[in-house]
Amino acid sequence: FIRIYKTLDQYDAKQGDLSNWLMRLARNLIIDDYRHRQRNPQNTYAEDVEDHSFHLKAVGGSMQKEMERRELARQVQEGIDKLPSDLRTCVILRDIEELSYQEIVELLQIPEGTVKSRINRGRIELAKILRRMRVVNM
């Protein structure tokens, strides 16, 4: 919201309506955040993966289990990073950021069918990548 407030003076009604401008701004913020995380690997998606969609919890709290959990999260992040950007964006928005299909449609300005297709293809491709990395057995 602060970013919106600070950049509101840059909005030009001649370029389109306010809701589209806000969606572009939100999309760009997500992309900026992703690029920042890529440049600063200590702030990785591994924490998001752990916290959100995969809920990888250490059993019994042992140090060994914690290390295994972190390694698995790192490998999943590595797999996500190997996805083509269009698939990766949709998978991250849905499975890590937990946005609804409609929110992704509005954010990316693409049809809902395209969003669902990219998420499905991204998940399938991620599973293949993780199998090749020997992270999962199937």
GROMACS .gro file of C-alpha atoms in nm:
model
  138
    1PHE     CA    1   0.000   0.000   0.000
    2ILE     CA    2   0.287   0.234   0.071
    3ARG     CA    3   0.428   0.168  -0.275
    4ILE     CA    4   0.088   0.249  -0.428
    5TYR     CA    5   0.066   0.570  -0.229
    6LYS     CA    6   0.418   0.675  -0.328
    7THR     CA    7   0.360   0.608  -0.698
    8LEU     CA    8   0.002   0.730  -0.728
    9ASP     CA    9   0.122   1.054  -0.886
   10GLN     CA   10   0.261   0.846  -1.176
   11TYR     CA   11  -0.085   0.717  -1.267
   12ASP     CA   12  -0.210   0.858  -1.595
   13ALA     CA   13  -0.581   0.805  -1.665
   14LYS     CA   14  -0.510   0.833  -2.038
   15GLN     CA   15  -0.308   0.510  -2.021
   16GLY     CA   16  -0.597   0.303  -1.882
   17ASP     CA   17  -0.816   0.263  -1.580
   18LEU     CA   18  -0.689   0.260  -1.223
   19SER     CA   19  -0.760  -0.109  -1.156
   20ASN     CA   20  -0.538  -0.218  -1.446
   21TRP     CA   21  -0.263   0.015  -1.327
   22LEU     CA   22  -0.288  -0.131  -0.975
   23MET     CA   23  -0.273  -0.487  -1.110
   24ARG     CA   24   0.036  -0.406  -1.316
   25LEU     CA   25   0.195  -0.248  -1.010
   26ALA     CA   26   0.117  -0.557  -0.799
   27ARG     CA   27   0.250  -0.789  -1.071
   28ASN     CA   28   0.570  -0.587  -1.097
   29LEU     CA   29   0.615  -0.596  -0.719
   30ILE     CA   30   0.590  -0.976  -0.724
   31ILE     CA   31   0.840  -0.996  -1.009
   32ASP     CA   32   1.074  -0.754  -0.828
   33ASP     CA   33   1.049  -0.967  -0.514
   34TYR     CA   34   1.126  -1.282  -0.711
   35ARG     CA   35   1.431  -1.120  -0.875
   36HIS     CA   36   1.550  -0.989  -0.539
   37ARG     CA   37   1.530  -1.340  -0.396
   38GLN     CA   38   1.728  -1.471  -0.693
   39ARG     CA   39   2.004  -1.216  -0.634
   40ASN     CA   40   2.003  -1.274  -0.258
   41PRO     CA   41   1.992  -1.650  -0.212
   42GLN     CA   42   1.990  -1.623   0.167
   43ASN     CA   43   1.630  -1.498   0.126
   44THR     CA   44   1.498  -1.789  -0.077
   45TYR     CA   45   1.164  -1.936  -0.157
   46ALA     CA   46   1.265  -2.228   0.062
   47GLU     CA   47   1.116  -2.051   0.361
   48ASP     CA   48   0.795  -1.980   0.168
   49VAL     CA   49   0.777  -2.338   0.050
   50GLU     CA   50   0.824  -2.456   0.407
   51ASP     CA   51   0.566  -2.215   0.546
   52HIS     CA   52   0.296  -2.235   0.280
   53SER     CA   53   0.212  -2.511   0.041
   54PHE     CA   54   0.437  -2.796   0.140
   55HIS     CA   55   0.416  -2.764   0.520
   56LEU     CA   56   0.730  -2.964   0.572
   57LYS     CA   57   0.749  -3.013   0.946
   58ALA     CA   58   1.027  -3.180   1.136
   59VAL     CA   59   0.903  -3.480   1.332
   60GLY     CA   60   1.025  -3.489   1.689
   61GLY     CA   61   1.231  -3.175   1.643
   62SER     CA   62   1.557  -3.362   1.590
   63MET     CA   63   1.841  -3.176   1.423
   64GLN     CA   64   1.867  -3.449   1.157
   65LYS     CA   65   1.500  -3.412   1.062
   66GLU     CA   66   1.534  -3.033   1.052
   67MET     CA   67   1.835  -3.059   0.821
   68GLU     CA   68   1.649  -3.303   0.595
   69ARG     CA   69   1.348  -3.072   0.583
   70ARG     CA   70   1.563  -2.773   0.487
   71GLU     CA   71   1.744  -2.971   0.220
   72LEU     CA   72   1.415  -3.090   0.071
   73ALA     CA   73   1.284  -2.733   0.067
   74ARG     CA   74   1.604  -2.617  -0.105
   75GLN     CA   75   1.569  -2.890  -0.368
   76VAL     CA   76   1.205  -2.803  -0.433
   77GLN     CA   77   1.305  -2.439  -0.475
   78GLU     CA   78   1.577  -2.542  -0.718
   79GLY     CA   79   1.317  -2.738  -0.916
   80ILE     CA   80   1.080  -2.440  -0.923
   81ASP     CA   81   1.364  -2.220  -1.047
   82LYS     CA   82   1.413  -2.455  -1.344
   83LEU     CA   83   1.056  -2.409  -1.468
   84PRO     CA   84   0.994  -2.183  -1.769
   85SER     CA   85   0.910  -1.835  -1.642
   86ASP     CA   86   0.542  -1.840  -1.746
   87LEU     CA   87   0.481  -2.171  -1.567
   88ARG     CA   88   0.698  -2.074  -1.270
   89THR     CA   89   0.509  -1.749  -1.217
   90CYS     CA   90   0.170  -1.921  -1.210
   91VAL     CA   91   0.290  -2.206  -0.985
   92ILE     CA   92   0.448  -1.962  -0.738
   93LEU     CA   93   0.139  -1.740  -0.728
   94ARG     CA   94  -0.096  -2.036  -0.674
   95ASP     CA   95   0.103  -2.284  -0.466
   96ILE     CA   96   0.339  -2.063  -0.267
   97GLU     CA   97   0.165  -1.727  -0.250
   98GLU     CA   98  -0.172  -1.907  -0.231
   99LEU     CA   99  -0.356  -1.667  -0.464
  100SER     CA  100  -0.691  -1.774  -0.607
  101TYR     CA  101  -0.728  -1.839  -0.979
  102GLN     CA  102  -0.924  -1.516  -1.012
  103GLU     CA  103  -0.653  -1.316  -0.835
  104ILE     CA  104  -0.392  -1.460  -1.072
  105VAL     CA  105  -0.614  -1.381  -1.373
  106GLU     CA  106  -0.643  -1.019  -1.261
  107LEU     CA  107  -0.276  -0.991  -1.172
  108LEU     CA  108  -0.135  -1.136  -1.494
  109GLN     CA  109  -0.418  -1.017  -1.724
  110ILE     CA  110  -0.453  -1.358  -1.890
  111PRO     CA  111  -0.759  -1.585  -1.927
  112GLU     CA  112  -0.850  -1.822  -1.642
  113GLY     CA  113  -0.806  -2.123  -1.870
  114THR     CA  114  -0.451  -2.013  -1.943
  115VAL     CA  115  -0.380  -1.973  -1.571
  116LYS     CA  116  -0.515  -2.322  -1.493
  117SER     CA  117  -0.327  -2.473  -1.785
  118ARG     CA  118   0.003  -2.312  -1.682
  119ILE     CA  119  -0.041  -2.423  -1.322
  120ASN     CA  120  -0.117  -2.780  -1.431
  121ARG     CA  121   0.172  -2.791  -1.679
  122GLY     CA  122   0.401  -2.629  -1.422
  123ARG     CA  123   0.315  -2.888  -1.157
  124ILE     CA  124   0.367  -3.173  -1.403
  125GLU     CA  125   0.699  -3.029  -1.518
  126LEU     CA  126   0.807  -2.968  -1.157
  127ALA     CA  127   0.731  -3.332  -1.073
  128LYS     CA  128   0.947  -3.443  -1.369
  129ILE     CA  129   1.229  -3.213  -1.260
  130LEU     CA  130   1.215  -3.339  -0.903
  131ARG     CA  131   1.219  -3.701  -1.026
  132ARG     CA  132   1.526  -3.628  -1.240
  133MET     CA  133   1.688  -3.467  -0.937
  134ARG     CA  134   1.593  -3.782  -0.743
  135VAL     CA  135   1.404  -3.572  -0.489
  136VAL     CA  136   1.086  -3.778  -0.530
  137ASN     CA  137   1.027  -4.138  -0.633
  138MET     CA  138   0.745  -4.211  -0.878
   0.00000   0.00000   0.00000
